[in-house]
Amino acid sequence: MRIGILTGGGDCPGLNAVIRAVVRKATTEHGDEVVGFRDGWRGVLENDTVRLDLAAVRGVLPRGGTVLGTSRTNPYALADGEQRVLETLSRLGIDALVPVGGEDTLGVANRLAQAGLQCVGVPKTIDNDLDATDYTFGFDTAVGVATEAIDRLHTTGDSHHRTLVVEVMGRHAGWIALHAGMAGGATVVLVPERPFDIDAVVAHCQHRFDSGYSPIVVVSEGARPDGAPLTTASGQTDAFGHIRLGGIGEALARVIEERTGREARAVVLGHIQRGGTPTPFDRVLATRFGLAAVDAVHQGRTGVMVALRGTDIVQVPLSVAVAQLKLVPVERYAEAEVFVG
Ligand code: F6P
């Protein structure tokens, strides 16, 4: 068979482990040929390919980013996008495509599968917000980076008697803030799912100062005060209509400083959470996803995504996988609330 693979959306530690697993299994067990498309759907639209043989994936397992490159190109934003994708794939003799991505990339994969393409999706996002899988790879790495940052901020914050506000990624879902905030012993954790009361945030910070320590506030970039709009970095949107977020950490720090009368500083972790080498958990999950994707291709499955359920890798329909996001439920947030204030 000829299998195509692409990585789309924001990069994520573990993408290279998926590519390596697909190439290793497809080539050595099945004698397949694997064709990589550069920069997500852009590579398919523009027929920009790279041959992926065993030599091409040697040494990539611990490397962050993606050797294929990525973009947020949306074929369905173009009038002839779907037709161009199908034409390229047919011209290249691609029997099945393995798109590795989040809600947007897999949303495109779902529509292409409905148009007749053999498509097996692999879920990735550091946000961990894909509903049909227990975990996406990249999340564990991002939480590790954010937790290490919080650990470090505790010592400098306590030394200077300041509030430190840590802005982490998480557009719609607060999984990174929740896990890093719990692991790092944050004073306050703010997530997009629960608009927050600024008076309560200030009171928690004041209480922390009163007990002799300095507060750490962890805030998802998509969190917002009750009744207020999202804080955006600019008016720019991507090809899938997502506005660029950023700035909530700085805005919070200003209010906390004014109302507690103590200095407050904001730290934006941004792309540091997405870059660098994946954790062992992410390498293993990404590798298992890649192997399972090749199995699904050879079973003739299409319109499916490989997913983690407990410790098993399963297949779920792509249509179900992209139907809704996995948000932080009330009971998970309630667990974190035991430790704040
Ligand atoms: O991939 C998910 C994500 O990391 C979000 O948490 C964040 O809002 C977005 O990507 C940032 O994307 P970009 O790097 O394109 O600005």
Short mmCIF file of C-alpha atoms and ligand atoms in Angstrom, two decimals:
data_model
loop_
_atom_site.label_atom_id
_atom_site.label_comp_id
_atom_site.label_asym_id
_atom_site.label_seq_id
_atom_site.Cartn_x
_atom_site.Cartn_y
_atom_site.Cartn_z
CA MET A 1 0.00 0.00 0.00
CA ARG A 2 0.94 3.66 -0.27
CA ILE A 3 0.11 5.47 2.94
CA GLY A 4 0.13 9.25 3.25
CA ILE A 5 0.75 11.02 6.56
CA LEU A 6 0.54 14.66 7.62
CA THR A 7 0.71 16.66 10.85
CA GLY A 8 -1.63 19.65 11.15
CA GLY A 9 -2.48 22.39 13.65
CA GLY A 10 -0.24 23.47 16.53
CA ASP A 11 2.86 21.30 16.90
CA CYS A 12 3.06 18.97 19.84
CA PRO A 13 5.76 16.84 21.48
CA GLY A 14 5.28 13.26 20.25
CA LEU A 15 4.42 13.98 16.61
CA ASN A 16 7.72 12.51 15.44
CA ALA A 17 7.11 9.38 17.51
CA VAL A 18 3.84 8.84 15.60
CA ILE A 19 5.53 9.36 12.22
CA ARG A 20 8.33 6.96 13.19
CA ALA A 21 5.90 4.29 14.37
CA VAL A 22 3.81 4.53 11.21
CA VAL A 23 6.88 4.27 8.99
CA ARG A 24 8.49 1.44 11.00
CA LYS A 25 5.37 -0.72 11.14
CA ALA A 26 4.10 -0.01 7.64
CA THR A 27 7.49 -0.58 6.04
CA THR A 28 8.84 -3.53 7.95
CA GLU A 29 5.65 -5.49 8.64
CA HIS A 30 3.68 -4.75 5.49
CA GLY A 31 6.19 -3.60 2.86
CA ASP A 32 4.21 -0.37 2.44
CA GLU A 33 5.52 2.89 1.12
CA VAL A 34 4.93 5.98 3.27
CA VAL A 35 4.63 9.46 1.80
CA GLY A 36 4.81 12.50 4.09
CA PHE A 37 3.00 15.73 3.23
CA ARG A 38 4.75 18.90 4.37
CA ASP A 39 2.98 21.43 6.60
CA GLY A 40 -0.35 19.69 7.10
CA TRP A 41 -3.09 20.13 4.53
CA ARG A 42 -0.96 22.71 2.67
CA GLY A 43 1.31 19.89 1.50
CA VAL A 44 -1.63 17.94 0.11
CA LEU A 45 -3.15 20.98 -1.60
CA GLU A 46 0.21 21.85 -3.17
CA ASN A 47 1.54 18.34 -3.71
CA ASP A 48 4.54 19.02 -1.46
CA THR A 49 5.78 15.62 -0.36
CA VAL A 50 8.70 13.83 1.22
CA ARG A 51 9.45 10.11 1.00
CA LEU A 52 9.48 8.59 4.46
CA ASP A 53 11.67 5.52 4.61
CA LEU A 54 13.43 3.99 7.62
CA ALA A 55 16.42 6.32 7.26
CA ALA A 56 14.13 9.38 7.31
CA VAL A 57 12.78 8.55 10.77
CA ARG A 58 16.02 7.43 12.38
CA GLY A 59 16.72 9.41 15.58
CA VAL A 60 13.45 11.37 15.60
CA LEU A 61 11.79 9.65 18.60
CA PRO A 62 12.97 12.13 21.28
CA ARG A 63 12.73 15.20 19.06
CA GLY A 64 9.98 17.76 19.66
CA GLY A 65 8.09 19.46 16.84
CA THR A 66 7.41 17.57 13.62
CA VAL A 67 9.86 16.62 10.89
CA LEU A 68 6.99 17.10 8.42
CA GLY A 69 6.24 20.67 9.46
CA THR A 70 2.73 21.86 10.23
CA SER A 71 0.25 24.60 9.39
CA ARG A 72 -3.32 25.58 10.13
CA THR A 73 -4.29 25.38 6.43
CA ASN A 74 -7.95 24.51 5.94
CA PRO A 75 -8.79 22.96 2.53
CA TYR A 76 -12.47 23.67 3.15
CA ALA A 77 -11.75 27.41 3.31
CA LEU A 78 -11.07 27.12 -0.46
CA ALA A 79 -13.84 26.62 -3.02
CA ASP A 80 -11.93 23.79 -4.75
CA GLY A 81 -10.01 22.58 -1.67
CA GLU A 82 -11.60 19.15 -1.32
CA GLN A 83 -11.26 18.43 -5.03
CA ARG A 84 -7.58 19.46 -5.01
CA VAL A 85 -6.85 17.20 -2.02
CA LEU A 86 -8.58 14.22 -3.62
CA GLU A 87 -6.86 14.84 -6.96
CA THR A 88 -3.37 15.04 -5.40
CA LEU A 89 -3.90 11.85 -3.44
CA SER A 90 -5.22 9.98 -6.44
CA ARG A 91 -2.37 11.23 -8.66
CA LEU A 92 0.16 10.01 -6.09
CA GLY A 93 -1.60 6.65 -5.74
CA ILE A 94 -2.19 7.15 -2.00
CA ASP A 95 -4.44 4.32 -0.75
CA ALA A 96 -4.98 5.68 2.76
CA LEU A 97 -4.21 8.89 4.62
CA VAL A 98 -3.19 9.23 8.29
CA PRO A 99 -3.79 12.85 9.40
CA VAL A 100 -2.35 13.58 12.85
CA GLY A 101 -4.06 16.55 14.47
CA GLY A 102 -6.60 18.11 16.77
CA GLU A 103 -10.22 19.11 16.30
CA ASP A 104 -9.56 21.15 13.12
CA THR A 105 -7.26 18.75 11.26
CA LEU A 106 -9.45 15.79 12.18
CA GLY A 107 -12.59 17.76 11.26
CA VAL A 108 -11.17 18.02 7.73
CA ALA A 109 -10.27 14.30 7.83
CA ASN A 110 -13.85 13.47 8.78
CA ARG A 111 -15.23 15.37 5.79
CA LEU A 112 -12.70 13.76 3.44
CA ALA A 113 -13.63 10.31 4.75
CA GLN A 114 -17.26 11.11 4.01
CA ALA A 115 -16.16 12.11 0.51
CA GLY A 116 -14.73 8.60 0.03
CA LEU A 117 -11.09 8.84 1.12
CA GLN A 118 -9.65 6.12 3.36
CA CYS A 119 -8.72 8.18 6.40
CA VAL A 120 -7.46 7.05 9.82
CA GLY A 121 -6.96 9.95 12.24
CA VAL A 122 -4.47 10.21 15.10
CA PRO A 123 -5.37 12.63 17.91
CA LYS A 124 -2.82 15.19 19.08
CA THR A 125 -3.08 18.34 21.12
CA ILE A 126 -1.31 19.61 24.20
CA ASP A 127 -4.74 20.92 25.29
CA ASN A 128 -6.04 17.33 25.83
CA ASP A 129 -9.49 18.50 24.74
CA LEU A 130 -10.44 15.76 22.26
CA ASP A 131 -13.47 14.06 23.68
CA ALA A 132 -13.14 10.52 22.37
CA THR A 133 -9.72 9.75 23.86
CA ASP A 134 -8.70 9.70 27.53
CA TYR A 135 -5.44 11.46 26.72
CA THR A 136 -3.72 13.05 23.76
CA PHE A 137 0.07 12.95 23.57
CA GLY A 138 1.77 16.30 24.19
CA PHE A 139 -0.42 17.02 27.20
CA ASP A 140 1.85 15.22 29.67
CA THR A 141 4.87 17.12 28.36
CA ALA A 142 3.06 20.47 28.58
CA VAL A 143 1.90 19.76 32.14
CA GLY A 144 5.48 18.82 33.08
CA VAL A 145 6.82 22.10 31.69
CA ALA A 146 4.11 24.15 33.43
CA THR A 147 4.60 22.31 36.73
CA GLU A 148 8.34 22.89 36.69
CA ALA A 149 7.67 26.59 36.03
CA ILE A 150 5.27 26.77 39.00
CA ASP A 151 7.80 25.05 41.27
CA ARG A 152 10.39 27.65 40.30
CA LEU A 153 7.97 30.56 40.65
CA HIS A 154 7.07 29.55 44.24
CA THR A 155 10.62 30.21 45.44
CA THR A 156 11.10 33.54 43.70
CA GLY A 157 7.55 34.67 44.56
CA ASP A 158 8.04 33.90 48.26
CA SER A 159 11.39 35.70 48.28
CA HIS A 160 9.90 38.90 46.85
CA HIS A 161 6.47 38.67 48.52
CA ARG A 162 4.79 39.01 45.12
CA THR A 163 1.88 37.34 43.40
CA LEU A 164 2.96 35.43 40.31
CA VAL A 165 0.35 34.79 37.66
CA VAL A 166 1.19 31.96 35.23
CA GLU A 167 -0.66 32.01 31.92
CA VAL A 168 -0.77 28.58 30.29
CA MET A 169 -2.24 27.34 27.01
CA GLY A 170 -5.81 26.09 26.81
CA ARG A 171 -8.19 27.81 24.46
CA HIS A 172 -11.44 26.05 25.30
CA ALA A 173 -10.39 23.60 27.99
CA GLY A 174 -8.43 24.12 31.19
CA TRP A 175 -6.74 20.72 31.47
CA ILE A 176 -3.18 22.08 31.50
CA ALA A 177 -4.05 24.70 34.14
CA LEU A 178 -5.91 22.14 36.25
CA HIS A 179 -3.20 19.47 36.20
CA ALA A 180 -0.21 21.83 36.50
CA GLY A 181 -2.02 23.86 39.15
CA MET A 182 -2.73 20.75 41.22
CA ALA A 183 0.75 19.30 40.69
CA GLY A 184 2.41 22.62 41.49
CA GLY A 185 0.28 23.56 44.50
CA ALA A 186 -1.15 26.75 42.99
CA THR A 187 -3.22 29.14 45.09
CA VAL A 188 -5.81 29.72 42.36
CA VAL A 189 -6.56 27.82 39.14
CA LEU A 190 -8.68 29.54 36.48
CA VAL A 191 -10.05 27.63 33.49
CA PRO A 192 -12.14 28.58 30.42
CA GLU A 193 -15.01 26.33 31.53
CA ARG A 194 -15.72 28.44 34.64
CA PRO A 195 -15.80 32.23 34.28
CA PHE A 196 -14.24 33.54 37.49
CA ASP A 197 -15.16 36.05 40.17
CA ILE A 198 -12.30 38.54 40.46
CA ASP A 199 -13.22 39.38 44.08
CA ALA A 200 -12.76 35.71 45.03
CA VAL A 201 -9.38 35.55 43.22
CA VAL A 202 -8.14 38.63 45.09
CA ALA A 203 -9.43 37.22 48.41
CA HIS A 204 -7.55 33.92 47.83
CA CYS A 205 -4.34 35.86 47.08
CA GLN A 206 -4.79 38.01 50.18
CA HIS A 207 -5.38 34.92 52.31
CA ARG A 208 -2.17 33.37 50.98
CA PHE A 209 -0.19 36.51 51.88
CA ASP A 210 -1.83 36.51 55.34
CA SER A 211 -0.58 32.95 55.92
CA GLY A 212 3.00 34.00 55.19
CA TYR A 213 3.40 32.79 51.60
CA SER A 214 3.07 34.31 48.15
CA PRO A 215 0.22 33.35 45.82
CA ILE A 216 0.60 31.55 42.52
CA VAL A 217 -2.34 32.00 40.16
CA VAL A 218 -2.50 29.61 37.17
CA VAL A 219 -4.75 30.84 34.40
CA SER A 220 -5.64 29.29 31.04
CA GLU A 221 -5.32 31.70 28.13
CA GLY A 222 -9.05 31.12 27.43
CA ALA A 223 -10.25 31.92 30.98
CA ARG A 224 -12.23 35.10 31.55
CA PRO A 225 -13.93 36.97 34.37
CA ASP A 226 -17.67 36.41 34.73
CA GLY A 227 -19.54 38.59 32.23
CA ALA A 228 -16.37 39.76 30.45
CA PRO A 229 -15.11 38.82 26.97
CA LEU A 230 -11.99 36.74 26.20
CA THR A 231 -8.64 38.53 26.33
CA THR A 232 -7.12 38.49 22.85
CA ALA A 233 -3.57 39.15 21.70
CA SER A 234 -4.74 40.69 18.42
CA GLY A 235 -7.84 40.60 16.24
CA GLN A 236 -6.20 37.93 14.03
CA THR A 237 -7.97 34.64 13.36
CA ASP A 238 -6.63 31.47 11.76
CA ALA A 239 -8.11 29.56 8.78
CA PHE A 240 -10.46 27.74 11.15
CA GLY A 241 -11.77 31.01 12.66
CA HIS A 242 -9.94 30.81 16.02
CA ILE A 243 -8.97 34.18 17.42
CA ARG A 244 -5.43 34.53 18.82
CA LEU A 245 -5.69 34.57 22.61
CA GLY A 246 -3.29 36.05 25.16
CA GLY A 247 -3.08 38.73 27.82
CA ILE A 248 -5.34 37.44 30.58
CA GLY A 249 -2.31 36.82 32.85
CA GLU A 250 -1.09 40.40 32.57
CA ALA A 251 -4.61 41.82 33.06
CA LEU A 252 -5.09 39.69 36.20
CA ALA A 253 -1.72 40.67 37.64
CA ARG A 254 -2.63 44.37 37.30
CA VAL A 255 -5.90 43.93 39.22
CA ILE A 256 -4.36 41.70 41.92
CA GLU A 257 -1.53 44.19 42.48
CA GLU A 258 -3.92 47.11 42.76
CA ARG A 259 -6.29 45.34 45.12
CA THR A 260 -3.80 43.51 47.41
CA GLY A 261 -1.38 46.43 47.51
CA ARG A 262 1.47 43.97 46.78
CA GLU A 263 3.43 43.63 43.58
CA ALA A 264 2.14 41.09 41.05
CA ARG A 265 3.87 39.83 37.91
CA ALA A 266 2.68 37.72 35.02
CA VAL A 267 4.62 34.93 33.30
CA VAL A 268 3.35 33.64 29.95
CA LEU A 269 4.60 30.12 29.25
CA GLY A 270 3.27 30.14 25.68
CA HIS A 271 5.09 27.95 23.18
CA ILE A 272 7.63 26.73 25.74
CA GLN A 273 4.86 24.26 26.64
CA ARG A 274 4.71 22.96 23.07
CA GLY A 275 8.41 22.80 22.27
CA GLY A 276 11.14 20.36 23.22
CA THR A 277 11.42 16.69 23.87
CA PRO A 278 8.32 14.62 24.75
CA THR A 279 8.03 12.83 28.09
CA PRO A 280 8.25 9.00 28.13
CA PHE A 281 4.45 8.84 28.56
CA ASP A 282 3.92 10.93 25.42
CA ARG A 283 6.49 8.95 23.43
CA VAL A 284 4.80 5.68 24.31
CA LEU A 285 1.26 6.95 23.66
CA ALA A 286 2.28 8.51 20.34
CA THR A 287 4.08 5.32 19.31
CA ARG A 288 1.05 3.16 20.18
CA PHE A 289 -1.24 5.51 18.24
CA GLY A 290 1.03 5.26 15.18
CA LEU A 291 1.10 1.46 15.32
CA ALA A 292 -2.68 1.30 15.77
CA ALA A 293 -3.22 3.64 12.82
CA VAL A 294 -1.32 1.25 10.53
CA ASP A 295 -3.41 -1.65 11.87
CA ALA A 296 -6.61 0.30 11.11
CA VAL A 297 -5.42 1.08 7.58
CA HIS A 298 -4.72 -2.61 6.92
CA GLN A 299 -8.05 -3.63 8.43
CA GLY A 300 -9.62 -1.42 5.74
CA ARG A 301 -11.10 0.92 8.35
CA THR A 302 -11.90 4.47 7.34
CA GLY A 303 -13.43 7.49 9.02
CA VAL A 304 -11.97 6.36 12.34
CA MET A 305 -9.59 7.82 14.89
CA VAL A 306 -7.35 5.78 17.17
CA ALA A 307 -7.94 6.62 20.83
CA LEU A 308 -6.83 5.72 24.34
CA ARG A 309 -9.49 4.16 26.59
CA GLY A 310 -8.03 3.18 29.92
CA THR A 311 -4.85 1.43 28.85
CA ASP A 312 -6.23 0.14 25.54
CA ILE A 313 -5.94 1.68 22.11
CA VAL A 314 -9.33 1.56 20.37
CA GLN A 315 -10.91 2.93 17.20
CA VAL A 316 -13.71 5.50 17.35
CA PRO A 317 -15.64 7.07 14.46
CA LEU A 318 -14.08 10.38 13.40
CA SER A 319 -17.56 11.90 13.31
CA VAL A 320 -17.95 11.15 17.03
CA ALA A 321 -14.39 12.24 17.83
CA VAL A 322 -14.87 15.73 16.41
CA ALA A 323 -18.47 16.25 17.53
CA GLN A 324 -17.60 17.89 20.83
CA LEU A 325 -14.64 18.92 22.95
CA LYS A 326 -13.65 17.31 26.24
CA LEU A 327 -13.99 20.04 28.86
CA VAL A 328 -13.00 20.00 32.53
CA PRO A 329 -16.06 18.67 34.38
CA VAL A 330 -17.38 20.32 37.55
CA GLU A 331 -16.21 17.46 39.77
CA ARG A 332 -12.61 17.64 38.54
CA TYR A 333 -12.53 21.37 39.20
CA ALA A 334 -14.04 20.79 42.65
CA GLU A 335 -11.06 18.56 43.51
CA ALA A 336 -8.66 21.42 42.79
CA GLU A 337 -10.78 23.82 44.84
CA VAL A 338 -9.97 21.88 48.00
CA PHE A 339 -6.46 23.32 47.82
CA VAL A 340 -7.10 26.96 46.90
CA GLY A 341 -7.55 29.92 49.19
O1 F6P B 1 -2.64 23.52 19.70
C1 F6P B 1 -3.40 24.08 20.70
C2 F6P B 1 -2.82 25.41 21.11
O2 F6P B 1 -1.57 25.20 21.72
C3 F6P B 1 -3.76 26.20 21.98
O3 F6P B 1 -3.65 25.91 23.34
C4 F6P B 1 -3.39 27.61 21.65
O4 F6P B 1 -4.48 28.50 21.82
C5 F6P B 1 -3.01 27.54 20.22
O5 F6P B 1 -2.58 26.22 19.97
C6 F6P B 1 -1.93 28.53 19.84
O6 F6P B 1 -1.65 28.38 18.50
P1 F6P B 1 -0.54 29.18 17.71
O7 F6P B 1 0.77 28.63 18.08
O8 F6P B 1 -0.86 28.95 16.29
O9 F6P B 1 -0.70 30.62 18.10
#
